[in-house]
Amino acid sequence: MDQERLLRELTEFLRIPSVSTLPTHNKDCRAAAEWVGAELRRLGCHDVEFLGSETHPVVSGKGPDVPGAPTLIIYGHYDVQPPDPLGEWTNPPFEPAIRDGKIYARGSADDKGQVFCLLKAIAALPRPPVNFRFLIEGEEEFGSTVLFDLLKREPQRVRADAVLVADMSYVAPEWPAVYTTLRGLCYAEITVRTSKTDLHSGEYGGAAPNAHEELCRLLSRLKSEDGKINIPGFYGPVKRPSKAELAAWKKLPFNEKDFLRKRVQAKALVGLKKYSVLERLWALPTFEIHGILGGFTGEGAKTVIPAEATVKVSMRLVPNQKLAAVERQLAAAVKRLAPKFVTATVRFLHGADPAQIEVDHPAFQLLGQAFKEVTGRATVPARAGGSIPVVPALASGGAPVILTGIGLPDDRLHAPNEKLDLKQLWDGIEVFGRFYELLGGAGRM
Ligand code: BES
Ligand code: MN
Ligand code: MN
């Protein structure tokens, strides 16, 4: 492997600030799509297309046709999350830097580095007997609308023997994994209005309602201190994992104290205390506040009673919960819990249903074997707390969707100083190369 050349090429990809949620980066998203398209052509792909959007297209391509060989869809995303707070980065987020065998940049682990790994694993082999199909999207971090619409129009695009998604991490260093569930997501903005305009807090304070105060009270009614979410019907479809699954989690190298000390780096964990931390992270829904807007937040001091306050929130959903039902439940709960004199509105930004994947298809065995041969340990089944909106749609054609990845739990996805360990990348290129060979050797499934 020519590691120097590969690092140069990965750096080029990571330098493109393809932040999908910010319209100011539309050109950059397109540039990242073009980078992927050029790479697919270098791999000998035909029918390389940019679909569904000028600025955030799905990049689709077909590898050289190998009659009779299995078809493998490779999914990934070239978009990234916003890099702020910029001050906390050691190197600028779009100027990749290598320190201690790790490459630091936004997108290094989520997901450009992993897309790079899947593609370079193909380039490293003579020509694996697999019909590769690529779906690399540019809106994963913003709800995957473009790819959803494409798959609705052209459902045959998910017809395959298997789908490979490398957008996750090992469960722990040296412990590669395949994931049996992903949480879904319901992202919303709640706005509270209490009066026609802002008011002088001396003239009116003590008698006029305050939008921020009402919003805070509403939020504390929606979720109480013990971590319970008070939205009627919300927990209804949630099932506890089986005894066997809970027992299997106990054997994973996960320690609640280390998780608090080394990963969360806070003073205490919160949430529903009667469930283990893994159950809270993997099998229970959440309600998080992402940010509160409105009122006076500028420099200095302004004595004002704000008339309006908006909060951005999201809920993670677990198997059997449905996005559409949760949207209705949240809207109804806000209406019920806001006082009569307050106008409260809910706007839904994007979302995803949860996904559940059976991992008994033979393709999972082959991936496990590839990991075992290269890294010394096969994959273990685990669940994921994060979301990949389009996974249920990828599974809708009946092909097994293999959720795996080469990241590590401390990669700091979506946070400052995101990184990818280069050893994980080099191993990953070998692992996926071996997987392609094994899959090709196994024939159609
Ligand atoms: N790669 C992540 C999903 C992920 C992270 C899965 C960690 C498992 C473990 C993905 O890029 C992501 O961040 N998805 C968003 C989706 C959302 C914006 C619709 C997420 O989970 O917040
Ligand atoms: Mn991702
Ligand atoms: Mn992400």
Short mmCIF file of C-alpha atoms and ligand atoms in Angstrom, two decimals:
data_model
loop_
_atom_site.label_atom_id
_atom_site.label_comp_id
_atom_site.label_asym_id
_atom_site.label_seq_id
_atom_site.Cartn_x
_atom_site.Cartn_y
_atom_site.Cartn_z
CA MET A 1 0.00 0.00 0.00
CA ASP A 2 1.33 3.41 -0.97
CA GLN A 3 0.31 5.08 2.27
CA GLU A 4 1.80 8.44 1.38
CA ARG A 5 -0.22 8.72 -1.81
CA LEU A 6 -3.38 7.56 -0.04
CA LEU A 7 -2.94 10.18 2.68
CA ARG A 8 -2.47 12.88 0.04
CA GLU A 9 -5.71 11.83 -1.63
CA LEU A 10 -7.67 11.55 1.62
CA THR A 11 -6.42 15.00 2.62
CA GLU A 12 -7.73 16.41 -0.65
CA PHE A 13 -11.20 14.96 0.06
CA LEU A 14 -11.20 16.19 3.68
CA ARG A 15 -10.22 19.72 2.64
CA ILE A 16 -13.60 20.23 0.97
CA PRO A 17 -15.94 21.84 3.56
CA SER A 18 -19.08 19.94 2.48
CA VAL A 19 -21.37 21.00 5.33
CA SER A 20 -24.82 19.99 4.09
CA THR A 21 -26.97 21.92 6.55
CA LEU A 22 -25.48 25.35 5.68
CA PRO A 23 -26.54 26.80 2.29
CA THR A 24 -23.30 28.83 2.17
CA HIS A 25 -21.53 25.51 1.55
CA ASN A 26 -23.67 24.35 -1.38
CA LYS A 27 -20.75 24.71 -3.84
CA ASP A 28 -18.50 22.73 -1.52
CA CYS A 29 -21.04 19.90 -1.28
CA ARG A 30 -21.10 19.74 -5.07
CA ALA A 31 -17.28 19.73 -5.13
CA ALA A 32 -17.20 16.77 -2.72
CA ALA A 33 -19.70 14.95 -4.95
CA GLU A 34 -17.42 15.58 -7.94
CA TRP A 35 -14.47 14.23 -5.97
CA VAL A 36 -16.40 11.01 -5.33
CA GLY A 37 -17.52 10.82 -8.97
CA ALA A 38 -13.92 11.16 -10.22
CA GLU A 39 -12.82 8.45 -7.80
CA LEU A 40 -15.56 6.11 -9.05
CA ARG A 41 -14.40 6.68 -12.64
CA ARG A 42 -10.82 5.91 -11.60
CA LEU A 43 -12.16 2.60 -10.24
CA GLY A 44 -13.45 1.78 -13.70
CA CYS A 45 -17.10 2.54 -12.95
CA HIS A 46 -19.56 3.22 -15.71
CA ASP A 47 -22.82 5.20 -15.53
CA VAL A 48 -21.41 7.63 -12.97
CA GLU A 49 -24.31 9.99 -12.31
CA PHE A 50 -25.14 12.96 -10.05
CA LEU A 51 -28.76 12.54 -9.10
CA GLY A 52 -31.59 14.44 -7.50
CA SER A 53 -29.93 17.79 -6.71
CA GLU A 54 -27.47 20.24 -8.26
CA THR A 55 -25.86 20.98 -4.92
CA HIS A 56 -26.25 17.78 -2.86
CA PRO A 57 -26.54 15.02 -5.45
CA VAL A 58 -26.44 11.31 -4.78
CA VAL A 59 -23.36 10.02 -6.58
CA SER A 60 -24.25 6.77 -8.26
CA GLY A 61 -22.02 4.46 -10.22
CA LYS A 62 -21.63 0.89 -11.38
CA GLY A 63 -18.42 -1.07 -11.18
CA PRO A 64 -17.24 -3.27 -14.05
CA ASP A 65 -19.93 -5.90 -14.71
CA VAL A 66 -19.06 -9.44 -13.69
CA PRO A 67 -21.79 -11.75 -14.99
CA GLY A 68 -23.09 -14.18 -12.38
CA ALA A 69 -21.24 -12.51 -9.51
CA PRO A 70 -23.02 -11.12 -6.43
CA THR A 71 -24.13 -7.49 -6.39
CA LEU A 72 -22.93 -5.33 -3.50
CA ILE A 73 -24.28 -1.84 -2.90
CA ILE A 74 -21.82 0.44 -1.19
CA TYR A 75 -23.46 3.28 0.74
CA GLY A 76 -21.78 6.27 2.35
CA HIS A 77 -22.03 10.05 2.66
CA TYR A 78 -19.71 12.86 1.59
CA ASP A 79 -21.43 15.57 3.64
CA VAL A 80 -20.30 16.58 7.12
CA GLN A 81 -21.64 18.38 10.18
CA PRO A 82 -20.76 22.04 10.89
CA PRO A 83 -17.30 22.30 12.47
CA ASP A 84 -18.03 24.86 15.21
CA PRO A 85 -16.89 25.75 17.85
CA LEU A 86 -13.81 26.54 15.74
CA GLY A 87 -11.73 27.78 18.67
CA GLU A 88 -11.58 24.30 20.16
CA TRP A 89 -9.83 22.70 17.17
CA THR A 90 -6.09 22.18 17.38
CA ASN A 91 -5.82 22.42 13.58
CA PRO A 92 -8.50 24.07 11.42
CA PRO A 93 -11.25 21.48 10.70
CA PHE A 94 -10.75 21.57 6.92
CA GLU A 95 -6.95 21.62 7.02
CA PRO A 96 -6.27 17.98 7.92
CA ALA A 97 -3.30 17.36 10.19
CA ILE A 98 -1.63 14.11 11.20
CA ARG A 99 -0.49 13.71 14.81
CA ASP A 100 0.33 10.48 16.65
CA GLY A 101 -0.90 8.23 13.84
CA LYS A 102 -4.29 9.95 13.63
CA ILE A 103 -5.71 12.27 10.99
CA TYR A 104 -7.66 15.18 12.45
CA ALA A 105 -10.35 16.86 10.32
CA ARG A 106 -14.12 17.24 10.10
CA GLY A 107 -15.34 14.15 8.22
CA SER A 108 -12.22 12.07 8.94
CA ALA A 109 -14.33 9.37 10.61
CA ASP A 110 -17.87 10.51 9.69
CA ASP A 111 -17.95 9.57 6.91
CA LYS A 112 -15.41 10.65 4.30
CA GLY A 113 -12.56 8.60 5.77
CA GLN A 114 -14.74 5.51 5.74
CA VAL A 115 -16.03 6.08 2.20
CA PHE A 116 -12.40 6.48 1.20
CA CYS A 117 -11.59 3.18 2.92
CA LEU A 118 -14.34 1.25 1.09
CA LEU A 119 -13.25 2.65 -2.29
CA LYS A 120 -9.51 2.17 -1.79
CA ALA A 121 -10.16 -1.43 -0.72
CA ILE A 122 -11.47 -2.05 -4.24
CA ALA A 123 -8.56 -0.24 -5.88
CA ALA A 124 -6.10 -2.36 -3.87
CA LEU A 125 -7.31 -5.64 -5.40
CA PRO A 126 -6.75 -7.08 -8.90
CA ARG A 127 -10.51 -6.97 -9.62
CA PRO A 128 -12.85 -8.65 -7.17
CA PRO A 129 -15.65 -10.74 -8.77
CA VAL A 130 -18.37 -8.51 -7.40
CA ASN A 131 -20.85 -6.24 -9.15
CA PHE A 132 -20.33 -3.03 -7.22
CA ARG A 133 -23.08 -0.41 -7.10
CA PHE A 134 -22.41 2.88 -5.37
CA LEU A 135 -24.83 5.23 -3.63
CA ILE A 136 -22.82 7.99 -1.97
CA GLU A 137 -25.09 10.76 -0.74
CA GLY A 138 -24.61 14.36 0.32
CA GLU A 139 -27.44 14.96 2.76
CA GLU A 140 -27.11 12.25 5.40
CA GLU A 141 -26.49 14.83 8.10
CA PHE A 142 -29.67 16.65 7.13
CA GLY A 143 -32.19 13.85 6.79
CA SER A 144 -31.30 12.28 3.40
CA THR A 145 -34.23 13.78 1.49
CA VAL A 146 -32.54 13.54 -1.93
CA LEU A 147 -31.70 9.85 -1.57
CA PHE A 148 -35.12 9.06 -0.08
CA ASP A 149 -36.81 10.61 -3.12
CA LEU A 150 -34.48 8.76 -5.50
CA LEU A 151 -35.24 5.39 -3.89
CA LYS A 152 -38.97 6.14 -3.92
CA ARG A 153 -38.80 6.89 -7.67
CA GLU A 154 -36.45 4.00 -8.44
CA PRO A 155 -36.86 1.23 -5.85
CA GLN A 156 -34.89 -1.21 -8.04
CA ARG A 157 -31.73 0.65 -6.99
CA VAL A 158 -31.67 -1.31 -3.73
CA ARG A 159 -31.93 -4.69 -5.44
CA ALA A 160 -28.70 -6.49 -4.50
CA ASP A 161 -27.21 -9.44 -2.66
CA ALA A 162 -26.00 -7.18 0.14
CA VAL A 163 -25.63 -3.52 1.13
CA LEU A 164 -22.48 -2.39 2.92
CA VAL A 165 -22.64 0.68 5.17
CA ALA A 166 -19.41 1.71 6.90
CA ASP A 167 -20.54 4.74 8.89
CA MET A 168 -20.03 3.49 12.44
CA SER A 169 -17.22 2.45 14.72
CA TYR A 170 -15.80 -0.54 16.57
CA VAL A 171 -17.62 -1.02 19.92
CA ALA A 172 -14.21 -0.69 21.61
CA PRO A 173 -10.59 -0.69 20.45
CA GLU A 174 -9.86 -4.11 18.88
CA TRP A 175 -13.56 -5.00 18.89
CA PRO A 176 -15.09 -4.66 15.41
CA ALA A 177 -18.87 -4.78 15.31
CA VAL A 178 -21.97 -5.18 13.21
CA TYR A 179 -25.03 -3.28 14.35
CA THR A 180 -28.50 -4.76 14.81
CA THR A 181 -30.38 -1.51 15.41
CA LEU A 182 -30.04 2.19 14.71
CA ARG A 183 -32.09 4.75 16.54
CA GLY A 184 -34.43 6.96 14.52
CA LEU A 185 -34.71 10.70 14.93
CA CYS A 186 -37.38 13.39 15.16
CA TYR A 187 -35.90 16.90 14.89
CA ALA A 188 -38.14 19.84 15.74
CA GLU A 189 -38.23 23.53 16.59
CA ILE A 190 -40.65 24.67 19.28
CA THR A 191 -41.49 28.37 19.38
CA VAL A 192 -43.22 30.08 22.27
CA ARG A 193 -44.73 33.57 21.92
CA THR A 194 -46.06 35.45 24.91
CA SER A 195 -46.78 39.00 23.67
CA LYS A 196 -46.89 41.13 20.53
CA THR A 197 -43.44 42.66 21.04
CA ASP A 198 -40.56 42.69 23.53
CA LEU A 199 -41.23 44.82 26.62
CA HIS A 200 -39.19 46.97 29.06
CA SER A 201 -38.52 44.73 32.03
CA GLY A 202 -38.89 47.63 34.47
CA GLU A 203 -42.17 48.93 33.15
CA TYR A 204 -43.69 45.51 32.68
CA GLY A 205 -41.60 43.07 34.76
CA GLY A 206 -43.61 41.32 37.45
CA ALA A 207 -46.84 41.35 35.46
CA ALA A 208 -46.05 40.53 31.83
CA PRO A 209 -45.33 36.95 30.68
CA ASN A 210 -41.77 36.10 29.60
CA ALA A 211 -41.31 33.83 26.57
CA HIS A 212 -38.04 32.30 27.79
CA GLU A 213 -39.48 31.54 31.19
CA GLU A 214 -42.51 29.87 29.63
CA LEU A 215 -40.28 27.91 27.24
CA CYS A 216 -38.10 26.68 30.11
CA ARG A 217 -41.15 25.54 32.05
CA LEU A 218 -42.57 23.81 28.99
CA LEU A 219 -39.26 22.00 28.44
CA SER A 220 -39.05 20.88 32.04
CA ARG A 221 -42.57 19.50 31.79
CA LEU A 222 -41.67 17.58 28.61
CA LYS A 223 -38.74 15.85 30.33
CA SER A 224 -38.32 15.55 34.06
CA GLU A 225 -35.15 15.51 36.13
CA ASP A 226 -35.03 11.71 36.38
CA GLY A 227 -34.78 11.52 32.57
CA LYS A 228 -38.37 10.49 31.94
CA ILE A 229 -39.98 11.94 28.82
CA ASN A 230 -43.55 13.06 29.50
CA ILE A 231 -45.09 12.77 26.06
CA PRO A 232 -48.25 10.66 26.19
CA GLY A 233 -47.88 7.46 24.13
CA PHE A 234 -44.14 7.98 23.54
CA TYR A 235 -42.86 4.89 25.37
CA GLY A 236 -45.81 2.72 24.27
CA PRO A 237 -44.11 0.76 21.44
CA VAL A 238 -40.70 0.53 23.18
CA LYS A 239 -39.67 -3.06 23.93
CA ARG A 240 -36.93 -4.09 26.33
CA PRO A 241 -34.06 -6.09 24.81
CA SER A 242 -34.28 -9.83 25.45
CA LYS A 243 -32.49 -11.36 28.45
CA ALA A 244 -30.04 -12.99 26.05
CA GLU A 245 -29.21 -9.65 24.43
CA LEU A 246 -28.75 -7.88 27.76
CA ALA A 247 -26.50 -10.74 28.89
CA ALA A 248 -24.44 -10.44 25.68
CA TRP A 249 -23.93 -6.71 26.33
CA LYS A 250 -22.42 -7.55 29.71
CA LYS A 251 -19.62 -9.38 27.88
CA LEU A 252 -18.73 -6.36 25.75
CA PRO A 253 -15.72 -4.34 26.91
CA PHE A 254 -17.86 -1.48 28.16
CA ASN A 255 -17.41 -0.02 31.60
CA GLU A 256 -19.80 2.65 32.86
CA LYS A 257 -17.14 4.38 34.99
CA ASP A 258 -14.66 4.59 32.08
CA PHE A 259 -17.43 5.80 29.82
CA LEU A 260 -18.10 8.68 32.23
CA ARG A 261 -14.46 9.48 32.91
CA LYS A 262 -12.83 9.04 29.52
CA ARG A 263 -15.56 9.59 26.97
CA VAL A 264 -18.26 11.81 28.43
CA GLN A 265 -15.72 13.63 30.63
CA ALA A 266 -18.42 15.02 32.90
CA LYS A 267 -19.01 14.64 36.64
CA ALA A 268 -22.01 12.33 36.49
CA LEU A 269 -24.21 10.40 34.11
CA VAL A 270 -27.92 11.15 33.91
CA GLY A 271 -31.02 9.42 32.64
CA LEU A 272 -33.30 6.62 33.72
CA LYS A 273 -31.27 5.13 36.56
CA LYS A 274 -33.00 1.78 36.60
CA TYR A 275 -31.61 0.90 33.17
CA SER A 276 -27.95 0.19 32.41
CA VAL A 277 -26.04 2.87 30.52
CA LEU A 278 -25.91 0.73 27.36
CA GLU A 279 -29.65 0.23 27.51
CA ARG A 280 -30.10 4.00 27.85
CA LEU A 281 -27.78 4.61 24.88
CA TRP A 282 -29.00 1.84 22.61
CA ALA A 283 -32.51 0.73 23.48
CA LEU A 284 -34.31 3.75 24.95
CA PRO A 285 -35.56 6.90 23.24
CA THR A 286 -34.21 10.35 24.14
CA PHE A 287 -35.23 13.99 24.23
CA GLU A 288 -32.37 16.47 23.83
CA ILE A 289 -32.25 20.25 23.69
CA HIS A 290 -29.75 21.41 21.05
CA GLY A 291 -30.02 25.16 21.45
CA ILE A 292 -32.28 27.99 22.52
CA LEU A 293 -32.72 31.13 20.44
CA GLY A 294 -34.25 34.51 21.12
CA GLY A 295 -34.11 37.27 23.71
CA PHE A 296 -30.95 39.23 24.31
CA THR A 297 -27.68 37.31 24.02
CA GLY A 298 -25.39 40.04 22.68
CA GLU A 299 -22.53 41.73 24.46
CA GLY A 300 -23.41 43.93 27.40
CA ALA A 301 -26.76 44.09 29.16
CA LYS A 302 -30.22 44.87 27.89
CA THR A 303 -33.24 44.90 30.20
CA VAL A 304 -35.97 43.37 28.10
CA ILE A 305 -38.73 40.83 28.43
CA PRO A 306 -38.51 38.68 25.29
CA ALA A 307 -41.76 38.09 23.45
CA GLU A 308 -40.55 34.98 21.66
CA ALA A 309 -38.23 32.04 22.31
CA THR A 310 -37.38 29.07 20.11
CA VAL A 311 -35.75 25.80 21.04
CA LYS A 312 -34.25 23.19 18.74
CA VAL A 313 -34.85 19.69 20.09
CA SER A 314 -34.60 16.15 18.86
CA MET A 315 -35.79 12.78 20.01
CA ARG A 316 -33.97 9.54 19.24
CA LEU A 317 -36.40 6.73 18.49
CA VAL A 318 -35.95 3.02 19.08
CA PRO A 319 -37.37 0.01 17.22
CA ASN A 320 -41.14 -0.06 16.90
CA GLN A 321 -41.48 3.68 17.46
CA LYS A 322 -42.59 5.47 14.30
CA LEU A 323 -41.48 8.95 13.27
CA ALA A 324 -44.96 9.96 12.08
CA ALA A 325 -46.58 8.92 15.37
CA VAL A 326 -43.92 10.66 17.46
CA GLU A 327 -44.44 13.90 15.51
CA ARG A 328 -48.13 13.80 16.37
CA GLN A 329 -47.39 12.94 20.01
CA LEU A 330 -44.94 15.84 20.43
CA ALA A 331 -47.30 18.36 18.81
CA ALA A 332 -50.14 17.21 21.07
CA ALA A 333 -47.97 17.26 24.22
CA VAL A 334 -46.73 20.81 23.51
CA LYS A 335 -50.30 21.97 23.02
CA ARG A 336 -51.37 20.35 26.29
CA LEU A 337 -48.40 21.44 28.40
CA ALA A 338 -48.17 25.09 27.30
CA PRO A 339 -50.39 27.48 29.29
CA LYS A 340 -53.43 28.92 27.52
CA PHE A 341 -51.98 32.45 27.30
CA VAL A 342 -48.95 31.25 25.32
CA THR A 343 -48.83 30.57 21.59
CA ALA A 344 -46.69 27.46 21.11
CA THR A 345 -45.92 26.10 17.65
CA VAL A 346 -43.91 23.08 16.53
CA ARG A 347 -42.06 22.86 13.23
CA PHE A 348 -40.49 19.56 12.16
CA LEU A 349 -37.16 19.86 10.35
CA HIS A 350 -36.26 16.28 9.50
CA GLY A 351 -36.32 12.79 10.86
CA ALA A 352 -35.85 9.09 10.43
CA ASP A 353 -37.51 5.86 11.47
CA PRO A 354 -35.42 3.50 13.60
CA ALA A 355 -33.88 0.47 11.89
CA GLN A 356 -33.65 -3.14 12.95
CA ILE A 357 -31.39 -5.59 11.11
CA GLU A 358 -31.20 -9.39 11.40
CA VAL A 359 -27.54 -10.38 11.27
CA ASP A 360 -27.88 -14.09 10.46
CA HIS A 361 -27.49 -13.76 6.66
CA PRO A 362 -24.28 -15.47 5.38
CA ALA A 363 -22.83 -12.12 4.25
CA PHE A 364 -22.35 -11.17 7.93
CA GLN A 365 -20.30 -14.34 8.43
CA LEU A 366 -18.01 -13.33 5.59
CA LEU A 367 -17.44 -9.88 7.04
CA GLY A 368 -16.75 -11.44 10.44
CA GLN A 369 -14.22 -13.76 8.82
CA ALA A 370 -12.52 -10.87 7.02
CA PHE A 371 -12.15 -8.92 10.28
CA LYS A 372 -10.89 -12.05 12.02
CA GLU A 373 -8.22 -12.73 9.39
CA VAL A 374 -6.95 -9.15 9.32
CA THR A 375 -7.39 -7.90 12.90
CA GLY A 376 -7.52 -11.14 14.89
CA ARG A 377 -11.09 -10.68 16.06
CA ALA A 378 -14.41 -11.25 14.29
CA THR A 379 -17.30 -8.78 14.55
CA VAL A 380 -19.61 -8.80 17.56
CA PRO A 381 -23.25 -7.77 17.30
CA ALA A 382 -24.09 -4.49 19.03
CA ARG A 383 -26.64 -1.72 18.79
CA ALA A 384 -26.04 1.89 17.77
CA GLY A 385 -27.30 5.05 19.39
CA GLY A 386 -26.96 7.16 16.24
CA SER A 387 -29.14 7.34 13.15
CA ILE A 388 -28.72 6.84 9.42
CA PRO A 389 -32.08 7.93 8.05
CA VAL A 390 -32.00 5.99 4.81
CA VAL A 391 -31.19 2.54 6.24
CA PRO A 392 -34.82 1.32 6.40
CA ALA A 393 -35.17 2.31 2.72
CA LEU A 394 -31.91 0.51 1.83
CA ALA A 395 -33.30 -2.61 3.52
CA SER A 396 -36.67 -2.38 1.75
CA GLY A 397 -35.50 -4.47 -1.23
CA GLY A 398 -34.79 -7.45 1.03
CA ALA A 399 -30.98 -7.35 0.83
CA PRO A 400 -29.14 -7.59 4.16
CA VAL A 401 -27.80 -4.19 5.23
CA ILE A 402 -24.43 -4.63 6.90
CA LEU A 403 -23.85 -1.78 9.37
CA THR A 404 -20.23 -1.67 10.40
CA GLY A 405 -17.26 0.66 10.44
CA ILE A 406 -13.62 1.26 11.13
CA GLY A 407 -13.93 4.22 13.51
CA LEU A 408 -13.24 4.09 17.23
CA PRO A 409 -15.61 5.21 19.98
CA ASP A 410 -13.43 8.22 20.81
CA ASP A 411 -13.39 9.69 17.27
CA ARG A 412 -15.44 12.75 18.41
CA LEU A 413 -18.01 12.67 15.60
CA HIS A 414 -19.76 16.04 15.14
CA ALA A 415 -17.42 17.55 17.78
CA PRO A 416 -14.16 19.52 17.71
CA ASN A 417 -11.00 17.54 16.85
CA GLU A 418 -12.77 14.70 15.04
CA LYS A 419 -10.13 12.13 14.04
CA LEU A 420 -9.52 8.77 12.43
CA ASP A 421 -6.74 6.46 13.56
CA LEU A 422 -4.60 5.61 10.53
CA LYS A 423 -4.10 2.04 11.76
CA GLN A 424 -7.89 1.64 11.59
CA LEU A 425 -7.82 2.94 8.01
CA TRP A 426 -5.00 0.66 6.81
CA ASP A 427 -6.58 -2.36 8.53
CA GLY A 428 -9.95 -1.34 7.12
CA ILE A 429 -8.66 -1.29 3.55
CA GLU A 430 -7.41 -4.86 4.04
CA VAL A 431 -10.57 -6.00 5.83
CA PHE A 432 -12.97 -4.74 3.17
CA GLY A 433 -10.69 -6.01 0.39
CA ARG A 434 -10.79 -9.46 1.96
CA PHE A 435 -14.56 -9.15 2.40
CA TYR A 436 -15.02 -8.36 -1.31
CA GLU A 437 -12.92 -11.42 -2.21
CA LEU A 438 -14.87 -13.69 0.13
CA LEU A 439 -18.19 -12.34 -1.13
CA GLY A 440 -17.10 -12.83 -4.75
CA GLY A 441 -15.96 -16.34 -3.94
CA ALA A 442 -19.28 -17.20 -2.30
CA GLY A 443 -21.25 -16.29 -5.43
CA ARG A 444 -24.84 -15.03 -5.56
CA MET A 445 -26.67 -15.17 -2.25
N1 BES B 1 -22.49 8.14 11.18
C1 BES B 1 -23.52 8.79 11.91
C2 BES B 1 -24.46 7.84 12.57
C3 BES B 1 -23.89 7.06 13.71
C4 BES B 1 -23.06 7.64 14.63
C5 BES B 1 -24.25 5.76 13.85
C6 BES B 1 -22.56 6.90 15.67
C7 BES B 1 -23.77 5.04 14.89
C8 BES B 1 -22.91 5.59 15.80
C9 BES B 1 -24.32 9.68 10.97
O1 BES B 1 -23.51 10.42 10.10
C10 BES B 1 -25.07 10.70 11.76
O2 BES B 1 -24.47 11.46 12.46
N2 BES B 1 -26.36 10.73 11.58
C11 BES B 1 -27.17 11.77 12.12
C12 BES B 1 -28.46 11.71 11.37
C13 BES B 1 -29.37 12.86 11.55
C14 BES B 1 -28.74 14.19 11.36
C15 BES B 1 -30.58 12.70 10.67
C16 BES B 1 -27.34 11.57 13.60
O3 BES B 1 -27.35 10.43 14.09
O4 BES B 1 -27.44 12.58 14.31
MN MN B 2 -22.11 9.31 9.23
MN MN B 3 -22.77 12.18 11.30
#
